GROMACS .gro file of N, CA, C and O in nm:
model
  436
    1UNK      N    1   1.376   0.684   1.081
    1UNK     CA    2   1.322   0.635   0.955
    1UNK      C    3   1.183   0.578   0.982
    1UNK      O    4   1.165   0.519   1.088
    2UNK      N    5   1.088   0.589   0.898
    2UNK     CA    6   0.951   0.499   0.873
    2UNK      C    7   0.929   0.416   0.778
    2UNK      O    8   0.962   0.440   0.662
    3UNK      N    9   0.882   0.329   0.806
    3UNK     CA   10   0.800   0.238   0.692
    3UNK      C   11   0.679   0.278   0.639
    3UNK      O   12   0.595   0.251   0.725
    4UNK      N   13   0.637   0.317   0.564
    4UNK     CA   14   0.524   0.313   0.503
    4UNK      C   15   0.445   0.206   0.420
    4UNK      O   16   0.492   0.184   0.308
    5UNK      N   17   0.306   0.118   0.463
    5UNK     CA   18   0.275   0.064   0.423
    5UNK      C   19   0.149   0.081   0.355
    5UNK      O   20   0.081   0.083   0.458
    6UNK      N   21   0.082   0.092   0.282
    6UNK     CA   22   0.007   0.151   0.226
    6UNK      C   23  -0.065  -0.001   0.119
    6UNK      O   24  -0.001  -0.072   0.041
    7UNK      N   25  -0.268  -0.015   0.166
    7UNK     CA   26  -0.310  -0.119   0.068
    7UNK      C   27  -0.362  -0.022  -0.026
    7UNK      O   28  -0.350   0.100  -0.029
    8UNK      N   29  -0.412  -0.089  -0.089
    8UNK     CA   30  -0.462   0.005  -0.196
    8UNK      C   31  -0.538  -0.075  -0.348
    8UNK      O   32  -0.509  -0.185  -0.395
    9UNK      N   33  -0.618   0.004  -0.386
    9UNK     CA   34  -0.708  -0.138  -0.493
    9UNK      C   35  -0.547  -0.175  -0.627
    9UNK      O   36  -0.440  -0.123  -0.660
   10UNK      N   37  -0.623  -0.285  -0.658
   10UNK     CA   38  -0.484  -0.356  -0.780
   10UNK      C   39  -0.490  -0.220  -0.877
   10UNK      O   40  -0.382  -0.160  -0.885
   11UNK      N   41  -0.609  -0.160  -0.955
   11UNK     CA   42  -0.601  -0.065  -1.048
   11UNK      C   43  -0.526   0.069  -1.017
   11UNK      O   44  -0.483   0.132  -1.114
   12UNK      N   45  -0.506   0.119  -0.891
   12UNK     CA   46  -0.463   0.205  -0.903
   12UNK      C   47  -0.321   0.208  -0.857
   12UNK      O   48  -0.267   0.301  -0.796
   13UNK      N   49  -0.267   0.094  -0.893
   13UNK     CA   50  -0.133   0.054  -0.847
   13UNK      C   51   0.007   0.139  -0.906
   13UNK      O   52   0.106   0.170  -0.841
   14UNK      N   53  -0.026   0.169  -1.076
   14UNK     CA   54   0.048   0.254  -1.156
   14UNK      C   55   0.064   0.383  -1.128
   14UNK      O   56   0.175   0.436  -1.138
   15UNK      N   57  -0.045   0.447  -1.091
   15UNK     CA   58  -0.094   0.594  -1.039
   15UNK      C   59   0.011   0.612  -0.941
   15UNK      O   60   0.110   0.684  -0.945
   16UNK      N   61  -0.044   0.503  -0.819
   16UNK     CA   62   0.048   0.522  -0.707
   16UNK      C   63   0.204   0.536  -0.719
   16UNK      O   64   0.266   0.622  -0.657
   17UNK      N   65   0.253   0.460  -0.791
   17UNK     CA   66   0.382   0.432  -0.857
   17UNK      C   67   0.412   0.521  -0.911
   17UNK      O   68   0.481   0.585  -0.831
   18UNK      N   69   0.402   0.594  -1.037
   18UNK     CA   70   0.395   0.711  -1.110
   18UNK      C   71   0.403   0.863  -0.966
   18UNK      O   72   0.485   0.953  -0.954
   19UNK      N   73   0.298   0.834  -0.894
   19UNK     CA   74   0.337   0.961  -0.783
   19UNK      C   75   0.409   0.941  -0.702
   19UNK      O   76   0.451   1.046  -0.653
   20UNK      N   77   0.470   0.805  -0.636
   20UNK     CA   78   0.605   0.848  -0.560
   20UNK      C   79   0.715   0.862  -0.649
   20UNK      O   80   0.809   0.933  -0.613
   21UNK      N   81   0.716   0.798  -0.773
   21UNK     CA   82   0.877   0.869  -0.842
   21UNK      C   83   0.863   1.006  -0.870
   21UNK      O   84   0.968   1.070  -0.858
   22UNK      N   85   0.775   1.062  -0.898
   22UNK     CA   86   0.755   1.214  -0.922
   22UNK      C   87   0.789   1.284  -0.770
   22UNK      O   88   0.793   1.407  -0.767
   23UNK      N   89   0.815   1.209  -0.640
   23UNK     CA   90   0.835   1.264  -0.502
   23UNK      C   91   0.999   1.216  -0.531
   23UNK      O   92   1.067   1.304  -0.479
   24UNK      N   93   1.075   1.129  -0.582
   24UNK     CA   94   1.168   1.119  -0.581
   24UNK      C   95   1.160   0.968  -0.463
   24UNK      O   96   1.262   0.948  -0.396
   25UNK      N   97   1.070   0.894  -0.448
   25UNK     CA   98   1.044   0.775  -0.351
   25UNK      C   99   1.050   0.661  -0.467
   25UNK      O  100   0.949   0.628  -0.529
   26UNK      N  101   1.200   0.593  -0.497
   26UNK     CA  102   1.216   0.499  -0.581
   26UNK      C  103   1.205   0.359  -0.524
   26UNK      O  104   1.152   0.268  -0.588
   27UNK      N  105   1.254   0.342  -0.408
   27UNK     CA  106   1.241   0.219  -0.339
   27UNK      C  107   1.125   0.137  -0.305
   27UNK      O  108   1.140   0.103  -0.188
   28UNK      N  109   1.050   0.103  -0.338
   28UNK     CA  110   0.925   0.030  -0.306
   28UNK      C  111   0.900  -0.163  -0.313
   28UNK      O  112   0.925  -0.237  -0.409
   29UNK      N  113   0.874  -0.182  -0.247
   29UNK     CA  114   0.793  -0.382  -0.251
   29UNK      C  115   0.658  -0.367  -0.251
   29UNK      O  116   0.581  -0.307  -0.176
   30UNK      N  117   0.644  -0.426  -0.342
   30UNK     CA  118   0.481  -0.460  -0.408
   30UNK      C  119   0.420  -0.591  -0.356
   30UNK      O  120   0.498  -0.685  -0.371
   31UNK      N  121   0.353  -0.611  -0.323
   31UNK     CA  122   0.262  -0.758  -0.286
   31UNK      C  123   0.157  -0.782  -0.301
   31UNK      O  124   0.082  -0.738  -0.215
   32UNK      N  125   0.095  -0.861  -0.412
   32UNK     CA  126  -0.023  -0.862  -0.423
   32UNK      C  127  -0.118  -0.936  -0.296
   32UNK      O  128  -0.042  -1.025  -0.259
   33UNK      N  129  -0.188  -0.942  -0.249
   33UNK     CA  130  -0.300  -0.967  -0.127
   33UNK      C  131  -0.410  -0.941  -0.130
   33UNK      O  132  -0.457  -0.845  -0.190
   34UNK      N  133  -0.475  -1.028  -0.064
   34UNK     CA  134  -0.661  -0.992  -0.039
   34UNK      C  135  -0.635  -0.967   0.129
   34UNK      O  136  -0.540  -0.971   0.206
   35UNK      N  137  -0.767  -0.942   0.134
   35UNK     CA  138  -0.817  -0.887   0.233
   35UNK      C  139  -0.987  -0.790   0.233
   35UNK      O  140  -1.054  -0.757   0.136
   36UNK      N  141  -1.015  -0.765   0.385
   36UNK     CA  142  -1.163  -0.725   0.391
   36UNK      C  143  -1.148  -0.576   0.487
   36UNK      O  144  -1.077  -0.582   0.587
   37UNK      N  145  -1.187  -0.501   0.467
   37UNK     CA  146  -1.206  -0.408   0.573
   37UNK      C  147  -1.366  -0.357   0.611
   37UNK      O  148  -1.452  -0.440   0.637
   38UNK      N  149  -1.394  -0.206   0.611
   38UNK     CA  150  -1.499  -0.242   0.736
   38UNK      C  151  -1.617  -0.281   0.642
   38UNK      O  152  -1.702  -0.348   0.701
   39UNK      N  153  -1.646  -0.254   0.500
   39UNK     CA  154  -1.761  -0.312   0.417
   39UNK      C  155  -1.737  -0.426   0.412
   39UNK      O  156  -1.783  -0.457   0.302
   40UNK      N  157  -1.671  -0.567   0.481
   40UNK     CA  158  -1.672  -0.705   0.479
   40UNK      C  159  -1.708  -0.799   0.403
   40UNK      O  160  -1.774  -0.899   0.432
   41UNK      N  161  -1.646  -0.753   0.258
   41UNK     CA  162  -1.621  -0.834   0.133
   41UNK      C  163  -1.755  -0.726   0.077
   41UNK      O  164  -1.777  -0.611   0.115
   42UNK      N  165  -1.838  -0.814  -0.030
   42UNK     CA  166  -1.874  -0.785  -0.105
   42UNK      C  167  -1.998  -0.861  -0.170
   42UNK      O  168  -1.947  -0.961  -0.219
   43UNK      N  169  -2.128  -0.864  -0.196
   43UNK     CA  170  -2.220  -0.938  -0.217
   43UNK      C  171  -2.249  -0.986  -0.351
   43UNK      O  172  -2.201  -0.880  -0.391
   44UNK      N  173  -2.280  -1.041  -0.452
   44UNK     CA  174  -2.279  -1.086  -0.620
   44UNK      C  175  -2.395  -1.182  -0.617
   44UNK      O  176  -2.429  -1.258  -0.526
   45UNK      N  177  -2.453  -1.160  -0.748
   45UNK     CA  178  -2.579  -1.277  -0.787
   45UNK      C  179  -2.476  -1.324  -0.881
   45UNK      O  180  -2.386  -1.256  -0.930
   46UNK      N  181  -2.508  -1.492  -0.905
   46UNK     CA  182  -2.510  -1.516  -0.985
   46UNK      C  183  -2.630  -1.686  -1.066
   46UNK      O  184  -2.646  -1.795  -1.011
   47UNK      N  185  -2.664  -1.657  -1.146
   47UNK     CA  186  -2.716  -1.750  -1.181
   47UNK      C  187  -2.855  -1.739  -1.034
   47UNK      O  188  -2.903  -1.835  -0.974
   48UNK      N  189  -2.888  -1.598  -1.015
   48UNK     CA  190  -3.007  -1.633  -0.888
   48UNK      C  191  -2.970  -1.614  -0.807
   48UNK      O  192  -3.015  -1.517  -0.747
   49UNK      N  193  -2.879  -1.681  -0.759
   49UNK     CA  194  -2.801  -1.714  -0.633
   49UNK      C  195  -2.740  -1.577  -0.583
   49UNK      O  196  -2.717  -1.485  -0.662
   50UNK      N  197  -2.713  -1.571  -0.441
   50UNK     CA  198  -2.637  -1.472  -0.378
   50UNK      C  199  -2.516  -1.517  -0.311
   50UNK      O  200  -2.525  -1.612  -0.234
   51UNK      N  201  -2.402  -1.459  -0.331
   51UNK     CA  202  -2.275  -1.534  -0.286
   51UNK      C  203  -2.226  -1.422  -0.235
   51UNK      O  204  -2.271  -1.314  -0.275
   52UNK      N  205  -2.121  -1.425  -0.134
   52UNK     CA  206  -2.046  -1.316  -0.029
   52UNK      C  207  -1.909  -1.328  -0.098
   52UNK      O  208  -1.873  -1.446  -0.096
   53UNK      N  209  -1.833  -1.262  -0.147
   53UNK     CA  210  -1.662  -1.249  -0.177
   53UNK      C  211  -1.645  -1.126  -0.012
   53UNK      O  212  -1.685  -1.012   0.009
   54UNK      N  213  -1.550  -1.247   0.091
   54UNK     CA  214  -1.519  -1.110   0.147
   54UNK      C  215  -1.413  -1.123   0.183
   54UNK      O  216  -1.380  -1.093   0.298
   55UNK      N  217  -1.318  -1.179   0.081
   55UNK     CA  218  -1.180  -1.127   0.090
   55UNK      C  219  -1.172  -1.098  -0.078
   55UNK      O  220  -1.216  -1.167  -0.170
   56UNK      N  221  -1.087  -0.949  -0.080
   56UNK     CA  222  -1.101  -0.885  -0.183
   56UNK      C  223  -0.981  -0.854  -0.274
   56UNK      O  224  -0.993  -0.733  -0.258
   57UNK      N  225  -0.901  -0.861  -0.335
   57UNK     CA  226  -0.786  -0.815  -0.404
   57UNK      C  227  -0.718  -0.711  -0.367
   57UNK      O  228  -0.783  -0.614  -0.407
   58UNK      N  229  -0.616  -0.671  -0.308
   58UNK     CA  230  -0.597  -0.575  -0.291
   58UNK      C  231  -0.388  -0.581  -0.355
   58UNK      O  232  -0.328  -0.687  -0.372
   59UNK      N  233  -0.325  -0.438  -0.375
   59UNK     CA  234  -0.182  -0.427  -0.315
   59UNK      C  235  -0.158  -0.406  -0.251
   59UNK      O  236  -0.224  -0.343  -0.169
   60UNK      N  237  -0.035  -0.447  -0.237
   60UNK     CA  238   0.015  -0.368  -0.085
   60UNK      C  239   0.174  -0.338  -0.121
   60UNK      O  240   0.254  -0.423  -0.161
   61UNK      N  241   0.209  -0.164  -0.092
   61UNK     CA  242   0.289  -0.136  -0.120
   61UNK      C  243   0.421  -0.084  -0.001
   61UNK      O  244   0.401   0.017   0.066
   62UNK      N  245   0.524  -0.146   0.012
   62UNK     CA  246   0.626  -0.087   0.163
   62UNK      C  247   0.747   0.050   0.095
   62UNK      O  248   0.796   0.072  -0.016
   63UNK      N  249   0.750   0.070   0.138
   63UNK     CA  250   0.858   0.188   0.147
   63UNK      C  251   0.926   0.267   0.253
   63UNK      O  252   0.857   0.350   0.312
   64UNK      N  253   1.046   0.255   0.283
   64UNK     CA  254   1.117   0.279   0.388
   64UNK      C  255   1.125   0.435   0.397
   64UNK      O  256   1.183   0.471   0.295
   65UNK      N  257   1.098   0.531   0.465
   65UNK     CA  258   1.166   0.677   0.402
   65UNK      C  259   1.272   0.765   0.484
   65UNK      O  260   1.347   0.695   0.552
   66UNK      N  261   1.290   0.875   0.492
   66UNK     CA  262   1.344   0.988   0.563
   66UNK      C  263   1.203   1.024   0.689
   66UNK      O  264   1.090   1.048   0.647
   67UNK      N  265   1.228   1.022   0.810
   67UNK     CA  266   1.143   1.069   0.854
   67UNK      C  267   1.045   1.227   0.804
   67UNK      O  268   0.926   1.244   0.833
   68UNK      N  269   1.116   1.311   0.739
   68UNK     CA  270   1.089   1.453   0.719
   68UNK      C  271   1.068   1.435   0.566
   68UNK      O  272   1.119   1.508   0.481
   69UNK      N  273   1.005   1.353   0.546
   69UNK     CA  274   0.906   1.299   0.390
   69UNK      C  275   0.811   1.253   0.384
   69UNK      O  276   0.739   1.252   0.285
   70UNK      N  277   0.780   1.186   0.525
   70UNK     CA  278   0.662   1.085   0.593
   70UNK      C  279   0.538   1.221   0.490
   70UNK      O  280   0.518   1.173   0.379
   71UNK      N  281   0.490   1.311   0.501
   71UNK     CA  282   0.375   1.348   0.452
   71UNK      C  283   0.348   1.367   0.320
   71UNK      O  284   0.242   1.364   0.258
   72UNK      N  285   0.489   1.391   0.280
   72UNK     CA  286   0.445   1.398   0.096
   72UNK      C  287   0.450   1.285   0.075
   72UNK      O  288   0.344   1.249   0.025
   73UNK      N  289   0.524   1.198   0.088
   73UNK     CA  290   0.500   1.017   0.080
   73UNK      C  291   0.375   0.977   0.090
   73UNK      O  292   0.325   0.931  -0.013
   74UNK      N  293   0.290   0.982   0.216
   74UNK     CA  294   0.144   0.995   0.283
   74UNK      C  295   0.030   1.079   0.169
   74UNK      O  296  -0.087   1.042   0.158
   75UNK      N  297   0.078   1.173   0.106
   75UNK     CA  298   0.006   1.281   0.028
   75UNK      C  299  -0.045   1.227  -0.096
   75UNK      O  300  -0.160   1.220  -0.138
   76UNK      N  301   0.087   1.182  -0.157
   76UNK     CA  302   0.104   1.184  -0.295
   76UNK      C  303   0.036   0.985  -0.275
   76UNK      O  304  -0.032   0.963  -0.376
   77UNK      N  305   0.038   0.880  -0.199
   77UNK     CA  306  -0.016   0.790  -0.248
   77UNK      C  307  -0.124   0.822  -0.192
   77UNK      O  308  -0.178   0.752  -0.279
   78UNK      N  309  -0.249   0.876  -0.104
   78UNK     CA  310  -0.365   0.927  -0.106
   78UNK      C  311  -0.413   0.976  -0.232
   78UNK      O  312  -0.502   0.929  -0.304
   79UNK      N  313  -0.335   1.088  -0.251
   79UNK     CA  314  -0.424   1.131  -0.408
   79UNK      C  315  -0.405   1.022  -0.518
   79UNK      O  316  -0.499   1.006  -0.596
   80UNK      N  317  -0.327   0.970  -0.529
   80UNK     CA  318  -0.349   0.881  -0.672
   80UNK      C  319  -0.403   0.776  -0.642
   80UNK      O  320  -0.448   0.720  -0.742
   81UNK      N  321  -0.428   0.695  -0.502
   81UNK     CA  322  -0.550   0.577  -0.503
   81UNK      C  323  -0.640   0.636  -0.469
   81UNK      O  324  -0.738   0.563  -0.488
   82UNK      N  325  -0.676   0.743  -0.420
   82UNK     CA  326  -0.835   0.772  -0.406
   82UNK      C  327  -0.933   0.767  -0.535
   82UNK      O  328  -0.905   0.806  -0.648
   83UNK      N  329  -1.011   0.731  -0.507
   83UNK     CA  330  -1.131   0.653  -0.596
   83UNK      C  331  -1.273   0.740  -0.565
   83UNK      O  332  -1.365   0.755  -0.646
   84UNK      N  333  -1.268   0.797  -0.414
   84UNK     CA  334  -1.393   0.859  -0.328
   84UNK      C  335  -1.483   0.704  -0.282
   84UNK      O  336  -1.585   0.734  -0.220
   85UNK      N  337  -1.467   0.561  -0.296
   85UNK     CA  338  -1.537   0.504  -0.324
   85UNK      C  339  -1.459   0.422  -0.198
   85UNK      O  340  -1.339   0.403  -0.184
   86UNK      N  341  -1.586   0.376  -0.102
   86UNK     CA  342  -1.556   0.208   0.048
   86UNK      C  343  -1.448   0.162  -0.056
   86UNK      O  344  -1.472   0.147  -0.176
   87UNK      N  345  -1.334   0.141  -0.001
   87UNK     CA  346  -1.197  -0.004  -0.005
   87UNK      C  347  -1.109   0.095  -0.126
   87UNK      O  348  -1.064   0.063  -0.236
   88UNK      N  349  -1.109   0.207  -0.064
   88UNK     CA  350  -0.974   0.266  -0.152
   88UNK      C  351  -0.884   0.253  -0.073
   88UNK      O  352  -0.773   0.293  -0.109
   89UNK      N  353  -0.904   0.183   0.085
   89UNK     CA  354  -0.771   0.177   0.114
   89UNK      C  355  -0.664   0.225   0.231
   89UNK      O  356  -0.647   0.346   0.247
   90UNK      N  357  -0.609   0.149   0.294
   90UNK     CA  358  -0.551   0.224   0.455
   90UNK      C  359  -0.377   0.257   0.420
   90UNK      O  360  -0.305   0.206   0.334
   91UNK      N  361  -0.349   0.347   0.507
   91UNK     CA  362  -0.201   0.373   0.510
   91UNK      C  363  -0.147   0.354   0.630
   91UNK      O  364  -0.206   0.423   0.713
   92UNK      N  365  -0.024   0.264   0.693
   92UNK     CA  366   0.024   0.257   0.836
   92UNK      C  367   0.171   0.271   0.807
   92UNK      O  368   0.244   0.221   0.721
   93UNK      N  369   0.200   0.398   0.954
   93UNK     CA  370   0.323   0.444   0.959
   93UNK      C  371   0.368   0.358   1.055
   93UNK      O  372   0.291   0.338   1.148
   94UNK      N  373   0.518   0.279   1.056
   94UNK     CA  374   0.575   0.217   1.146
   94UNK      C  375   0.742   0.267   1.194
   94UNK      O  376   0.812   0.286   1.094
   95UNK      N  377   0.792   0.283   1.286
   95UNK     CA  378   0.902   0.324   1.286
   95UNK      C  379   0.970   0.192   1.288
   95UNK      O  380   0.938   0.082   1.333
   96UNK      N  381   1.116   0.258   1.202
   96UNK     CA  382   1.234   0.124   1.177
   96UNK      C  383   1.343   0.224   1.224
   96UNK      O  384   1.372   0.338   1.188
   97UNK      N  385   1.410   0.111   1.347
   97UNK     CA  386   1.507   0.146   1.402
   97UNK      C  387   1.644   0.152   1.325
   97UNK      O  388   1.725   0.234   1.369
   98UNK      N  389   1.686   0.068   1.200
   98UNK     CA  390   1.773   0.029   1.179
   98UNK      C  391   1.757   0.009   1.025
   98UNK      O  392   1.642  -0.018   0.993
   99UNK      N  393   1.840   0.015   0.931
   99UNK     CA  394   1.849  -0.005   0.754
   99UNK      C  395   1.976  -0.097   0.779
   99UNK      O  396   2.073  -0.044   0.833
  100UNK      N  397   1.986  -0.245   0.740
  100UNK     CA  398   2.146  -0.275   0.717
  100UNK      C  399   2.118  -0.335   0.528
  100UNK      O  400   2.024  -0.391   0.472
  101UNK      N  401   2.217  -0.299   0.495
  101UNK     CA  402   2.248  -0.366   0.334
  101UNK      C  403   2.302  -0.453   0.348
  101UNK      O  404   2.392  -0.456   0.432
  102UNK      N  405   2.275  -0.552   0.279
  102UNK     CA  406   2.316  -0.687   0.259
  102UNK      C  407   2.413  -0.725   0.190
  102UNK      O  408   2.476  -0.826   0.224
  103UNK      N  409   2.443  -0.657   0.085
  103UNK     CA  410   2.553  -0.620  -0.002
  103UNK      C  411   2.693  -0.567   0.071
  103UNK      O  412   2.802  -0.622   0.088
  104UNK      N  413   2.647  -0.453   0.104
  104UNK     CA  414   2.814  -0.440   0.150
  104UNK      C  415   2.768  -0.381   0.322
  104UNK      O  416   2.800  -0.266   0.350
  105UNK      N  417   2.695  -0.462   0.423
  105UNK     CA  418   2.641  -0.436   0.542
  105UNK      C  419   2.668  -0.298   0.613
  105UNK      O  420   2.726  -0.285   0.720
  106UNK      N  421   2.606  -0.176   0.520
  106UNK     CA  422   2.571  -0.048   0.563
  106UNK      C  423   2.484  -0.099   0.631
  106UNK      O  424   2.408  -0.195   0.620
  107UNK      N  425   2.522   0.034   0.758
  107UNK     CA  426   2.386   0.007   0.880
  107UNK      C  427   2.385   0.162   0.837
  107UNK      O  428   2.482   0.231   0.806
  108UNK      N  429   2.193   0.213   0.847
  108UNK     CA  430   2.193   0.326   0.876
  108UNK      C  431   2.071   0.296   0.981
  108UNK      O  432   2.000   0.196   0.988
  109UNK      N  433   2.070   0.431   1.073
  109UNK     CA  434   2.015   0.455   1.183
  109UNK      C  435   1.877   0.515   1.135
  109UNK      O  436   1.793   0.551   1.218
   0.00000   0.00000   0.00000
């Protein structure tokens, strides 16, 4: 099994959502978060002044899968947060050894 973690900007959070149920990927945790990657925040006037925002809004979405889904999983949230535009966003695959339910303590492998 993998985890898929995937940030991604707040707006295109629905998109993303909308294309994994269309993969049949219902399970997901949402978290809203900031953070900076390699453009290191973001520069703004205001009132004259120049101010740095460089931690930025972002989601962050987990999903556990089938190993032999890892790319349409990978596919389908690429195309719906891409923007073409710096801070659309990273995806990290992690392997999970183990699923137990809490409910009625299924372990799956």
């Amino acid at each position: 099994m993998k985890q898929i973690t995937a940030i991604i900007r707040p707006e295109r959070l629905d998109t993303v959502k909308d294309a994994l149920e269309k993969i049949n990927c219902k399970g997901i945790t949402v978290t809203d978060v900031k953070g900076r990657g390699e453009q290191l925040g973001i520069e703004e006037k205001y009132r004259g002044k120049s101010y740095r925002i460089d931690l930025l809004p972002k989601v962050k979405i987990e999903t556990v899968i089938q190993d032999d889904t890892v790319e349409e999983v990978v596919n389908a949230i690429c195309e719906a947060a891409r923007t073409g535009n710096m801070g659309d966003g990273k995806i990290f695959i992690s392997n999970i050894e183990e699923v137990i339910k809490i409910r009625t303590n299924e372990r799956r492998r």
